[in-house]
Short mmCIF file of C-alpha atoms and ligand atoms in Angstrom, two decimals:
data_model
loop_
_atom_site.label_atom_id
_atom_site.label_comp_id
_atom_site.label_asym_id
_atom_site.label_seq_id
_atom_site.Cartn_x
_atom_site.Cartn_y
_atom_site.Cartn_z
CA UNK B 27 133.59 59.89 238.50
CA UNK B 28 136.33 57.12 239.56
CA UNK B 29 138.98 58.45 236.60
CA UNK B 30 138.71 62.01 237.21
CA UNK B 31 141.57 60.97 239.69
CA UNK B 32 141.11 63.93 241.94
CA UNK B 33 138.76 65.41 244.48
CA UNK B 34 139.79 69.03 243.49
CA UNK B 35 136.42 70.13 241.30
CA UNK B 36 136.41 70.49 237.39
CA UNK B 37 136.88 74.37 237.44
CA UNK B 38 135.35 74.57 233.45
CA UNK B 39 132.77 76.79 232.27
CA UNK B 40 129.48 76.09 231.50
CA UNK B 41 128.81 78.44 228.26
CA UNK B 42 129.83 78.62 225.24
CA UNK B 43 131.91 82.04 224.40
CA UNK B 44 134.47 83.43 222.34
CA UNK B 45 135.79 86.08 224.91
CA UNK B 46 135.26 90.00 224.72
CA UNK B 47 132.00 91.01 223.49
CA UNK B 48 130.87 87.72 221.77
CA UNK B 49 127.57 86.10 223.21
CA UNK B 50 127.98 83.99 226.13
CA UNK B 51 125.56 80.57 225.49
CA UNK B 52 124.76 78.55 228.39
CA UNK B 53 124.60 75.12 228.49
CA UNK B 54 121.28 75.17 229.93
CA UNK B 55 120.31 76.19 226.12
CA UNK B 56 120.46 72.65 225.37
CA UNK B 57 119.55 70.86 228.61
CA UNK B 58 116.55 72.82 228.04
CA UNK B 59 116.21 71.35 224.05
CA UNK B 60 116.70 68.18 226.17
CA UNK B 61 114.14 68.39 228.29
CA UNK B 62 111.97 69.74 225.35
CA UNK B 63 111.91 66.04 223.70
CA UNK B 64 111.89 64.08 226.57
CA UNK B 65 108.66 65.99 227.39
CA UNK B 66 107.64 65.32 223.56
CA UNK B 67 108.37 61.46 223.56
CA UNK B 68 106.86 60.81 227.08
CA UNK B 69 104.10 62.34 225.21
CA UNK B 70 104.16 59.65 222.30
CA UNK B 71 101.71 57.04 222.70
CA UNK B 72 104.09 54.80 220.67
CA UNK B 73 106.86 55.02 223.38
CA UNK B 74 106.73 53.50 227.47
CA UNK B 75 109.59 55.58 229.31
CA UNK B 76 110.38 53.37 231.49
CA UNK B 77 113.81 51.47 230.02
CA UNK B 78 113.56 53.90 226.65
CA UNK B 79 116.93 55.69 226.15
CA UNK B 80 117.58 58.31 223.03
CA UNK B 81 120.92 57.65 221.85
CA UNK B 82 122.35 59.94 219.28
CA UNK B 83 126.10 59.82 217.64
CA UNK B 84 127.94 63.11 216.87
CA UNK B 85 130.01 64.34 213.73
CA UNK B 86 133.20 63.25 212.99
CA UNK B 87 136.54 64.49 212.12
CA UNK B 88 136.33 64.38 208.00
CA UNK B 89 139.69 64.95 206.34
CA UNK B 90 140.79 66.48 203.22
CA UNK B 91 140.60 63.37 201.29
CA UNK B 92 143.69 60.61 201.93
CA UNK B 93 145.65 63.29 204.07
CA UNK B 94 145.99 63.61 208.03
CA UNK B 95 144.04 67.21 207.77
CA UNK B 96 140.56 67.76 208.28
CA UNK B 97 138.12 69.97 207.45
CA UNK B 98 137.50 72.72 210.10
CA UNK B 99 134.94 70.52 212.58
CA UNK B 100 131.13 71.29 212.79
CA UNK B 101 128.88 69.31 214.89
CA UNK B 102 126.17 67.24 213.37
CA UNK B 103 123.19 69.68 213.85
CA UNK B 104 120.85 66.94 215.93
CA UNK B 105 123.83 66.09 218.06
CA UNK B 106 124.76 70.18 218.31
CA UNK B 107 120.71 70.63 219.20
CA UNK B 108 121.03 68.14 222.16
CA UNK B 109 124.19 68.54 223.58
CA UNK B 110 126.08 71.29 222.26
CA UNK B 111 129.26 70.04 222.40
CA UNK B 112 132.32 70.92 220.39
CA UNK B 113 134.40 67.90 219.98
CA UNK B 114 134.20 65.02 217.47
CA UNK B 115 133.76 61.59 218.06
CA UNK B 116 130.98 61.97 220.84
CA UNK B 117 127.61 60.17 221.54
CA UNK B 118 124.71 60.85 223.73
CA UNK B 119 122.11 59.40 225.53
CA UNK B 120 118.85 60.25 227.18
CA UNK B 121 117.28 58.60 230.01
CA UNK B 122 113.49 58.71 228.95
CA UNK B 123 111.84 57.66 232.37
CA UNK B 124 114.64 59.65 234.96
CA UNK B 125 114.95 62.27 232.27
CA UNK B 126 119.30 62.15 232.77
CA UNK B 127 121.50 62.64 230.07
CA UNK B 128 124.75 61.23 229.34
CA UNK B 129 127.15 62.13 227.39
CA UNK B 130 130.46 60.06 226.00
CA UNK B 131 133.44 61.06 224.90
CA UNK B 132 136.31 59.52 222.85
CA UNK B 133 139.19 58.11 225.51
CA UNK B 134 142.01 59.86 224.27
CA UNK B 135 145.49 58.29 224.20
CA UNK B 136 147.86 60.28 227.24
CA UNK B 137 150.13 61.78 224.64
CA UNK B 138 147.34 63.35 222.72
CA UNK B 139 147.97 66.00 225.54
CA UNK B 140 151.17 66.86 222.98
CA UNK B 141 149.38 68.42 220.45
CA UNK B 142 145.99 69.33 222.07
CA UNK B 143 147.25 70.28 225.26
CA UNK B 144 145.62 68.54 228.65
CA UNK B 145 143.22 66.46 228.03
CA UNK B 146 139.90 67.10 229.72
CA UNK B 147 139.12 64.47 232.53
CA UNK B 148 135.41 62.99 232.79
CA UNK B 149 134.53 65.51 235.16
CA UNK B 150 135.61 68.28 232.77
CA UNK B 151 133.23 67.20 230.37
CA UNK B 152 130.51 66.78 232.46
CA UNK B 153 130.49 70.24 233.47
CA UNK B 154 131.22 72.10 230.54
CA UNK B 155 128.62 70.69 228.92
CA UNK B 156 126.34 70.60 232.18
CA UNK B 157 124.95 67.05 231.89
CA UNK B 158 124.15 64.41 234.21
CA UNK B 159 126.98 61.88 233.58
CA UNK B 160 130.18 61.76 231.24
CA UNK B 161 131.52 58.46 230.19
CA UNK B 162 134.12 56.92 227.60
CA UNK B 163 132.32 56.19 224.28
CA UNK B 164 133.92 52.05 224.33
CA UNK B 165 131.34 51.85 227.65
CA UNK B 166 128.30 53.06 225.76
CA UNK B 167 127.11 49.15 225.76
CA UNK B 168 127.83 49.05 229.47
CA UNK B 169 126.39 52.01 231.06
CA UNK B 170 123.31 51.62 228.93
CA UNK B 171 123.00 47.89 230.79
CA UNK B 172 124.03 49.42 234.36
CA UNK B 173 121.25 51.38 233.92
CA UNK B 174 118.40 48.72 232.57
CA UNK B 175 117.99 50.15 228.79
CA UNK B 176 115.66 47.80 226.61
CA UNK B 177 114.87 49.78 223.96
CA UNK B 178 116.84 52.52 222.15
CA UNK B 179 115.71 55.05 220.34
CA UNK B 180 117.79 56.14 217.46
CA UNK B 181 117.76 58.50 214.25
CA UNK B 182 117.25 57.38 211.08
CA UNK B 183 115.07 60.03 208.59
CA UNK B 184 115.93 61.51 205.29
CA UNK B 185 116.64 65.50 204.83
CA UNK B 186 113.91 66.82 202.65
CA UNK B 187 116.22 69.39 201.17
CA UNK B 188 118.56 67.22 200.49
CA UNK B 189 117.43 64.26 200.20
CA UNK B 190 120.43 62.72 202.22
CA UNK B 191 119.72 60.31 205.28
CA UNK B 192 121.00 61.43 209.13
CA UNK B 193 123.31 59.31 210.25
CA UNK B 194 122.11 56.49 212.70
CA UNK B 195 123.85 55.92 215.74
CA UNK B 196 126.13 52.73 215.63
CA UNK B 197 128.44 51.45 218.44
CA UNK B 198 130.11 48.23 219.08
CA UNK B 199 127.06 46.07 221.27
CA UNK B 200 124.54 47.93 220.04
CA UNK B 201 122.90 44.44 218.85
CA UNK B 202 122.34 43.72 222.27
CA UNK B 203 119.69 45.95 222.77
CA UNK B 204 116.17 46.45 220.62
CA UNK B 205 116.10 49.34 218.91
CA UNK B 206 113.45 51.72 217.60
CA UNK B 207 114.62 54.18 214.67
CA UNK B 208 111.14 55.86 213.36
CA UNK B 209 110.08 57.24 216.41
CA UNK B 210 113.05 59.87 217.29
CA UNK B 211 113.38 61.78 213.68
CA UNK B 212 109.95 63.49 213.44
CA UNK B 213 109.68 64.18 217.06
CA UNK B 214 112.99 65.94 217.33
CA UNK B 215 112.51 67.67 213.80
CA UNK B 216 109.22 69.12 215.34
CA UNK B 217 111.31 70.56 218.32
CA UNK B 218 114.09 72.14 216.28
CA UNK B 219 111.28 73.72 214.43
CA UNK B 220 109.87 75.88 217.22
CA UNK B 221 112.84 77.96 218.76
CA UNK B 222 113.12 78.39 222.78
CA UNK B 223 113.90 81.57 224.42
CA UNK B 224 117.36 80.40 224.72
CA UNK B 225 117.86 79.72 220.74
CA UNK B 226 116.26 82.96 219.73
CA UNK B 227 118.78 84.97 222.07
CA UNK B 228 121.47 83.20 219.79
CA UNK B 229 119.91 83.38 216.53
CA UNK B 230 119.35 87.23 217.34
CA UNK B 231 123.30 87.93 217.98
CA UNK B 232 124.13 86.07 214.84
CA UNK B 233 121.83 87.86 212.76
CA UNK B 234 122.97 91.08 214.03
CA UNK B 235 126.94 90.49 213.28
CA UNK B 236 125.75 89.39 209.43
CA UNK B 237 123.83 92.10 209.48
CA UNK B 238 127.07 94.42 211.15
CA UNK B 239 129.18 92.76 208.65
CA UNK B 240 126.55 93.49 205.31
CA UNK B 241 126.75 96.36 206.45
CA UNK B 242 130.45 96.39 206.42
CA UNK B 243 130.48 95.06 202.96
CA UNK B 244 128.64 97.78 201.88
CA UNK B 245 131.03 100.81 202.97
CA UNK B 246 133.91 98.80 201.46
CA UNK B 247 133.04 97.51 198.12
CA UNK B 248 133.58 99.77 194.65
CA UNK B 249 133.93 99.18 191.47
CA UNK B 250 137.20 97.71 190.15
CA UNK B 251 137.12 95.79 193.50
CA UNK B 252 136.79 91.68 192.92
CA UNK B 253 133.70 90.32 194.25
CA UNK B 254 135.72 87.89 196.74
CA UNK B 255 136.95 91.03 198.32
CA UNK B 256 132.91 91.26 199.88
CA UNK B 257 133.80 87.87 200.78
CA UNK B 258 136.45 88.46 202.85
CA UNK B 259 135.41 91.94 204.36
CA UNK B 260 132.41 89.90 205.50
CA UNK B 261 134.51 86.74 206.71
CA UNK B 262 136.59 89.16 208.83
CA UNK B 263 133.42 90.81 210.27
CA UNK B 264 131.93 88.72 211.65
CA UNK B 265 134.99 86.22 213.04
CA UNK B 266 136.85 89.26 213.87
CA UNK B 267 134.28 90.82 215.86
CA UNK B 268 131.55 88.16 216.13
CA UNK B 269 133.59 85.22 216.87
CA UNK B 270 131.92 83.41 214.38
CA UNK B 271 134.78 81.17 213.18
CA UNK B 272 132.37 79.92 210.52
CA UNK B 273 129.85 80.91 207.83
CA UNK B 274 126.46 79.07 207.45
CA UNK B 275 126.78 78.63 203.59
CA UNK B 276 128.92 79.18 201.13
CA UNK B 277 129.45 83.08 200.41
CA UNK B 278 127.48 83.78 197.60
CA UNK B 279 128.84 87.37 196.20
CA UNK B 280 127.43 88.00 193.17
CA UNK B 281 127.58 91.31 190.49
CA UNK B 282 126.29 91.99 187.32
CA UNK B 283 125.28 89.05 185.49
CA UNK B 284 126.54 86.35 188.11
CA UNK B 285 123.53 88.12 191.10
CA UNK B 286 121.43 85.66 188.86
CA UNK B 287 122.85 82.86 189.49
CA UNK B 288 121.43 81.41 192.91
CA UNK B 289 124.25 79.63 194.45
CA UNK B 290 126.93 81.40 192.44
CA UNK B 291 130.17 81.05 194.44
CA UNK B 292 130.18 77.84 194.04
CA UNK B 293 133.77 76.24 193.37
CA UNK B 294 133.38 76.09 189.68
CA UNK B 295 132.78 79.85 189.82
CA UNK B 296 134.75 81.29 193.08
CA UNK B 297 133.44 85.26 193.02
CA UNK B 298 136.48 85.85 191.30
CA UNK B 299 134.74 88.70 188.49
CA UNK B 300 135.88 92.37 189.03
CA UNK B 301 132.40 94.17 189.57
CA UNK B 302 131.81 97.11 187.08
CA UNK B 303 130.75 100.85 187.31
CA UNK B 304 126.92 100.54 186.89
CA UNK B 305 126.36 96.57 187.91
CA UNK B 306 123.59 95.76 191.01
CA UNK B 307 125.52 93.16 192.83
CA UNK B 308 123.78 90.68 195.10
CA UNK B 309 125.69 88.90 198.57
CA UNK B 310 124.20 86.33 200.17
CA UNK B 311 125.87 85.87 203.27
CA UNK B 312 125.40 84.43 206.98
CA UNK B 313 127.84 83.67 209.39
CA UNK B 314 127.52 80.66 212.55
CA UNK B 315 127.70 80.86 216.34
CA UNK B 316 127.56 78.39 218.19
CA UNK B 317 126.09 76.31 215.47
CA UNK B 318 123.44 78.73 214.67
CA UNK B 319 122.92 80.45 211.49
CA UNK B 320 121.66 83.84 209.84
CA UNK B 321 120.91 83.95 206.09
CA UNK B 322 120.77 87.07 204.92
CA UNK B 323 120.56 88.69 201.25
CA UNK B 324 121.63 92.12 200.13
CA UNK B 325 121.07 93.73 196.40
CA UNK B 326 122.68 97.20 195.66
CA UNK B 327 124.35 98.80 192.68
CA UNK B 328 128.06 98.81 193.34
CA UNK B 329 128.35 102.48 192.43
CA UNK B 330 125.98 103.26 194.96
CA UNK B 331 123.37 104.60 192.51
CA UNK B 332 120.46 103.13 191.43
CA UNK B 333 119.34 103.13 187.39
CA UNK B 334 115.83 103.47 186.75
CA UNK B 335 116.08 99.85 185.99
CA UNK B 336 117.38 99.02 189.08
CA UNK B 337 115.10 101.27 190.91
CA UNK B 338 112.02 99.49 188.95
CA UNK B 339 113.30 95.68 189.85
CA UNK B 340 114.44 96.81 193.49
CA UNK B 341 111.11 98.48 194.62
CA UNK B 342 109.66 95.39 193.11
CA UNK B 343 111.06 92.77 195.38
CA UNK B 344 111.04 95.26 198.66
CA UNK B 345 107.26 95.35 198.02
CA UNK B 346 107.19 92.07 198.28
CA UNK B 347 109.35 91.58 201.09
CA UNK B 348 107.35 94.19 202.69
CA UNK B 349 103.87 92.85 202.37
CA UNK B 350 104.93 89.58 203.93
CA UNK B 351 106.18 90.99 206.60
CA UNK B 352 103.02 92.80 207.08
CA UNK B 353 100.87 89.68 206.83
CA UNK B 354 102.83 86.52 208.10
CA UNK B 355 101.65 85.51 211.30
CA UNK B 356 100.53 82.33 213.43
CA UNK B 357 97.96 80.57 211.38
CA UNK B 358 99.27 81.56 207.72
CA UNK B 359 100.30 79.15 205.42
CA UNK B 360 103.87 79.77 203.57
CA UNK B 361 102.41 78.87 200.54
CA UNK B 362 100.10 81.78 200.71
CA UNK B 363 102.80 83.91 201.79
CA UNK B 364 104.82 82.74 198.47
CA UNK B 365 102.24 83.68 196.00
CA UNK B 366 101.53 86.86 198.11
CA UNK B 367 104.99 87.99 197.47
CA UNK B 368 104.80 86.59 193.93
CA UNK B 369 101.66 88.78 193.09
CA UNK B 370 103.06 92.24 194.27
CA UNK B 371 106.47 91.39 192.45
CA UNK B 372 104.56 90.64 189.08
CA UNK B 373 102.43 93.27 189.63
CA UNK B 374 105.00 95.93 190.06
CA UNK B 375 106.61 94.38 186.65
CA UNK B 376 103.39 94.98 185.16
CA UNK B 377 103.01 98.85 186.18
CA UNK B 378 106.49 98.53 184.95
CA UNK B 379 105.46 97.81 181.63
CA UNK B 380 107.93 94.43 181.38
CA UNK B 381 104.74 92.42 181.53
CA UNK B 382 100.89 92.36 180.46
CA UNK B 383 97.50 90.80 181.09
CA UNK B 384 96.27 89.99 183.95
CA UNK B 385 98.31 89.09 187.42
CA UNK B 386 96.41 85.39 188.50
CA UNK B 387 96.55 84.37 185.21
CA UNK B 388 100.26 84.84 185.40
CA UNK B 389 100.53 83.15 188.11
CA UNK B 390 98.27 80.38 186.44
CA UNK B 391 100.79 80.25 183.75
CA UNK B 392 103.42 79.74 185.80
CA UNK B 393 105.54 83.14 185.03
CA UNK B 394 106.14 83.67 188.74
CA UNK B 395 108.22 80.77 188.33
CA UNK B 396 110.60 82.87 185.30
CA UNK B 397 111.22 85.80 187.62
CA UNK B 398 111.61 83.83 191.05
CA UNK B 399 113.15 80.37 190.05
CA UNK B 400 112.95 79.72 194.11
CA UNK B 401 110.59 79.80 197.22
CA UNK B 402 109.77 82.76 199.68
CA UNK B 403 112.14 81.14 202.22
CA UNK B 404 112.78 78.09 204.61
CA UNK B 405 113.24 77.59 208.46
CA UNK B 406 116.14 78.32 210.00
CA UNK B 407 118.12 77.55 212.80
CA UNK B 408 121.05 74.84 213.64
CA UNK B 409 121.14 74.63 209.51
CA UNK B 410 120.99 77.37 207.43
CA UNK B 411 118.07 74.93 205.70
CA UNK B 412 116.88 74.28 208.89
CA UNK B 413 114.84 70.56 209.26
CA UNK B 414 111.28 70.12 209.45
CA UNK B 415 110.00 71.40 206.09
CA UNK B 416 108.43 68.30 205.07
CA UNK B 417 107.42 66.05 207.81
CA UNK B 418 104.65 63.56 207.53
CA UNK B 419 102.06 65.29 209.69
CA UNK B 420 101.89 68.58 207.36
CA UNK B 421 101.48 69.28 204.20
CA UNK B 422 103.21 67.93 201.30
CA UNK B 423 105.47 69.42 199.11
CA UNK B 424 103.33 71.19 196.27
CA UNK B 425 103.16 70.24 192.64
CA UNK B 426 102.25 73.73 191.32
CA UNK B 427 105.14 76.41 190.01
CA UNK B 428 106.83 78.52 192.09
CA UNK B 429 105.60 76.85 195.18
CA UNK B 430 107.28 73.09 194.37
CA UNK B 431 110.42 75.12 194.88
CA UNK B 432 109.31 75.92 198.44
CA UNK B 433 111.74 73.80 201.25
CA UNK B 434 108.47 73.98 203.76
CA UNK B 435 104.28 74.50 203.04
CA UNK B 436 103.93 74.27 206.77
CA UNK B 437 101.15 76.75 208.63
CA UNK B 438 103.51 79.33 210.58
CA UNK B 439 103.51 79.19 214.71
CA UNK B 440 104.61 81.00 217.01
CA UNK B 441 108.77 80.10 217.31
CA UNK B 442 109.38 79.27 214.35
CA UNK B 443 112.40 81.26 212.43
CA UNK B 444 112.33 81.90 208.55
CA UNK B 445 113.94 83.87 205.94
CA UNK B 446 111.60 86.32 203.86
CA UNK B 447 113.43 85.72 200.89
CA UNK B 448 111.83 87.50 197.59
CA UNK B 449 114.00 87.66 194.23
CA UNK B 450 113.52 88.87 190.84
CA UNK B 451 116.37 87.68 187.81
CA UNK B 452 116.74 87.39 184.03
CA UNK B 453 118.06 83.91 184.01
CA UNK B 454 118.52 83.75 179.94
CA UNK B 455 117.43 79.83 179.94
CA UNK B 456 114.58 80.88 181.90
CA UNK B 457 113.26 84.02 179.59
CA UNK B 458 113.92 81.71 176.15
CA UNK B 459 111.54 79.10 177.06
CA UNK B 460 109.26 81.79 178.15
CA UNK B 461 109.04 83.42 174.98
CA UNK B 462 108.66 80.63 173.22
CA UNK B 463 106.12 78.86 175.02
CA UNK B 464 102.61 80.52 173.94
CA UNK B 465 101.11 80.13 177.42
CA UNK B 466 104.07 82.42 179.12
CA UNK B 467 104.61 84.58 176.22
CA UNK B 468 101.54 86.56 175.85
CA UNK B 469 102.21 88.04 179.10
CA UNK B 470 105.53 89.33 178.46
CA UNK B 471 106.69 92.59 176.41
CA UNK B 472 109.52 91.14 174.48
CA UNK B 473 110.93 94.82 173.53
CA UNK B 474 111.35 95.95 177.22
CA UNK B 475 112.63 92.41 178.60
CA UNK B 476 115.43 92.74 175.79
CA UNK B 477 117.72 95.66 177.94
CA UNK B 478 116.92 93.32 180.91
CA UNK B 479 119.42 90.76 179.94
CA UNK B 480 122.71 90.46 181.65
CA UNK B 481 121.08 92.62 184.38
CA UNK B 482 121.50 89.83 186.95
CA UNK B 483 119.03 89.80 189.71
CA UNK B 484 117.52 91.27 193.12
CA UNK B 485 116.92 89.27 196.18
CA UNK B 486 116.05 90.84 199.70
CA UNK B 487 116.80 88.36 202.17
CA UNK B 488 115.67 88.45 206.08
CA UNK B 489 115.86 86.48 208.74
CA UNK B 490 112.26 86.60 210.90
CA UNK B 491 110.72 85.10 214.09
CA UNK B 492 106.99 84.58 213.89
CA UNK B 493 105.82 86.01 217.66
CA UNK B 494 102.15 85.84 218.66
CA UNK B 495 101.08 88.45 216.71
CA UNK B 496 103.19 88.83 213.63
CA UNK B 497 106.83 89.35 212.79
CA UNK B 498 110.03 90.04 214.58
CA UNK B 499 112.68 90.93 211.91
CA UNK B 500 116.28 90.02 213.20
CA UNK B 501 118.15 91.44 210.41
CA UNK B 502 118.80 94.99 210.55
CA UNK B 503 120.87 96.14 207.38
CA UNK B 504 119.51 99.09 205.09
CA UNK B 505 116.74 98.29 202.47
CA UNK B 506 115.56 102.12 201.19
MN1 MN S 5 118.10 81.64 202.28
#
C-alpha cells in the first residue's frame, strides 16, 4: 500500500484480546464468516459473481445528544459478523467472483494522533483485521471501479424483534453503480444463524464469565443490600476478569415484586429497591466479548432459603427447563419446545393445587400465557436477540398464546445457539383479567393464587448449542 510510507512491516496483531487470561479471537473468525456467505451467494441462483461486490457500512460514533461525547462504541452486528473490526466509521466490501475483501477506513486528520495516539497506517489495518486490502472510505467509489464492480449488493431488511430497518450502506458515488438490496439480508441472516467453530469458542468464554460472575452475584448479595449492588458485582466480574467492557442488555436485577417485571431495570425503574429478608430475586444478566453475547437468568431467595412457595414455583420452572433440555434437538420445532415447557410448568402448578382441570385445555385457554407472558427463548449470538427468527423461508410468527410471544418458530439445526428460557410470575394485570374472564377462570383456585401476589417471579435462563444429537449447555451456574 503506496501511503503506508514505509517498507518496515505492520507489526499488529491479528486477534482480538484483552491481555491476561481473556480469550484471544482470531481474525480468521470472521474471514471464515466471510467466506461462509460468499460460498452462500455464489450459491444464489439470483446472483452472477462475476462483477457482484457485498458492500456493507459499519456503526457510527453516536453522541450523548448535542454534546461532543459519545456513547461507549459497539459495532453494528452485520458489520462486527464480517469484519470484526473495532473502529467507527468503516465500510466493507466483498469481492463475490475472487472472493477478496476490503476493508475502508475513515482518513483521519494528522493531529488526531493528539488525542488517539498514532494513527494506524493502511497496512496496520489490513493486518489487524487480516483482510485482503485496506483503503480510505472517500475511495470506496474508486476502488470498486479499479476493480470492475457492476452490481452491489447491499443490506436493507427489517429486525423482526424490533421491527427497526438495518442500515443500508450509502457513500458518496454510490449512484454510479446498480445496486441490489434484497438479496444480501436473508442470506447473511441465515449464516449468523448457524454458529462456526470459531463463534462457538467465543460464545462459550462469554457464557462462562456471566456464568463466573452469577455466580459472583450470588456469594455477595443479602438482604438490606440494593439490587444495583448485583449490578455492579456482576459489571465488575466480568470486565474485571473477563474483559468484557460491555454487557449484552441492560442489567435486569430484580427482587420481590419487581422479578416480575420482564425488563425491569429499565431507566424509569433503575434496580434501585433494597431487597428484603424473605424476597426470591431474579438477575438477568449477560456480558459481551468481542461482540458476542450470553443471556443468562438466575432466580433465588435473597436469604438463601427457599419458602415452600418458592420451592413450589422454582421446581416448577427447573422442570421445565429440564425437559427441554432433554428433548431439543436437530429436527424439533421451538414451538413444540415452548408448549413442552409450558405443559410441565402448568402441570406442576396443578399438583400444586394453584390451578385445576385439565392441562391442554389450559393451554387451549390460553393460561400458559398468565404465568409465562414470554417465549421459551430466541437465538443468540452477535445480539443478545440474535437475527434470523423470522425470515421468509420458515415459518411465520404464530397467532396462538404463548407462542406469538416467541422471537423465532424455526425447526432447530445443528449450530444454532438459544436461550432455554422458562418463567413463571404473578403479574397483577395479568391474574385480574384471568379471573374475570370465564374461559381462564375455571382453571384457577382463586384462594391459593391470593398469597401469590407480590411474589414476583422465577425465570431459569440458559444459554444452549444444539449439536448433532441434542444439547450443549454453556452456562454453568447452580440450579438445585
Ligand atoms: Mn433472554
Amino acid at each position: 500500500m503506496a501511503e503506508s510510507g514505509s517498507a518496515k512491516p505492520s507489526t499488529m496483531k491479528s486477534y482480538f484480546w484483552r491481555s491476561r487470561d481473556t480469550l484471544k479471537v482470531p481474525m480468521s473468525l470472521f474471514r471464515d464468516n466471510r467466506e461462509r456467505l460468499v460460498s452462500r451467494l455464489r450459491a444464489n441462483s439470483e446472483v452472477s459473481a462475476a462483477g457482484t461486490f457485498v458492500v456493507l457500512q459499519g456503526g457510527e460514533d453516536v453522541p450523548f445528544n448535542d454534546t461532543d461525547i459519545n456513547w461507549p462504541f459497539r459495532q453494528e452486528s452485520f458489520f462486527q459478523w464480517c469484519f470484526g473490526a473495532e473502529e467507527p466509521g468503516c465500510y466493507g466490501a466483498l469481492d463475490l467472483a475472487a472472493g477478496t475483501s476490503i476493508l475502508f477506513v475513515p482518513r483521519l486528520p494528522a493531529e488526531y494522533a493528539v488525542w488517539q495516539g498514532k494513527l494506524y497506517t493502511l497496512d496496520d489495518f489490513k493486518k489487524r483485521y487480516a483482510v485482503d486490502e485496506a483503503r480510505y472510505t472517500d475511495e470506496i467509489a474508486r476502488v470498486l471501479k479499479e476493480k470492475r464492480a457492476h452490481l452491489l449488493l447491499t443490506l436493507s431488511g427489517r429486525n423482526s424483534d424490533s421491527g427497526l430497518l438495518a442500515r443500508e450502506a450509502v457513500f458518496d458515488g454510490i449512484a454510479e453503480f446498480k445496486v441490489n438490496n434484497s438479496i444480501l439480508y436473508p442470506e447473511i441472516c441465515e449464516c449468523r444463524v448457524i454458529k462456526s467453530p470459531g463463534e462457538i469458542e467465543v460464545l462459550r468464554y462469554v457464557c462462562k464469565i456471566s456464568s463466573d460472575a452469577h455466580k459472583v452475584v450470588m456469594r455477595t448479595v443479602r438482604p438490606g443490600m440494593v439490587e444495583y449492588q448485583a449490578e455492579a458485582a456482576f459489571c465488575h466480574h466480568v470486565y474485571s476478569t473477563g474483559g468484557c467492557r460491555h454487557v449484552s442488555y441492560t442489567c435486569i436485577c430484580g427482587s420481590g415484586h419487581n422479578s416480575s417485571i420482564l425488563h425491569y431495570g429499565h431507566a424509569g425503574a433503575p434496580n434501585s429497591k433494597v431487597m428484603q429478608d424473605g424476597d426470591m430475586c431474579l438477575f438477568d444478566l449477560g456480558g459481551n466479548y468481542c461482540g458476542y453475547a450470553a443471556d443468562i437468568t438466575c432466580s433465588f431467595p435473597i436469604n438463601g432459603k427457599f419458602t415452600e412457595d418458592q420451592k413450589l414455583i422454582y421446581n416448577a420452572v427447573l422442570k421445565a427447563r429440564d425437559a427441554v433440555i432433554a428433548a431439543a434437538k436437530p429436527g424439533v420445532a421451538w414451538t413444540d419446545m415452548h408448549l413442552l415447557a409450558n405443559r410441565v410448568m402448568l402441570t406442576s402448578l396443578k399438583a400444586g393445587g394453584l390451578l385445576v382441570g385439565d392441562v391442554e385445555d389450559m393451554i387451549k385457554a390460553g393460561l400458559n400465557e398468565i404465568f409465562q407472558p414470554h417465549g421459551l427463548g430466541h437465538l443468540l449470538g452477535l445480539d443478545v436477540h440474535d437475527v434470523g427468527g423470522y425470515l421468509s423461508c420458515h415459518p411465520e410468527r404464530s397467532k396462538e398464546p404463548g407462542l406469538r410471544k416467541l422471537r423465532t418458530a424455526r425447526t432447530l439445526l445443528a449450530g444454532m445457539v438459544l436461550t432455554v428460557e422458562p418463567g413463571c410470575y404473578f403479574v397483577d394485570c395479568l391474574l385480574d383479567a384471568a379471573l374475570a374472564n370465564p374461559d381462564q377462570a375455571k382453571f384457577l383456585v382463586a384462594e391459593q393464587l391470593k398469597r401469590f401476589r407480590g411474589f414476583g417471579g422465577v425465570r431459569i435462563e440458559d444459554d444452549v448449542l444444539i449439536t448433532e444429537t441434542g444439547v450443549e449447555n454453556l452456562t454453568f451456574v447452580p440450579r438445585t
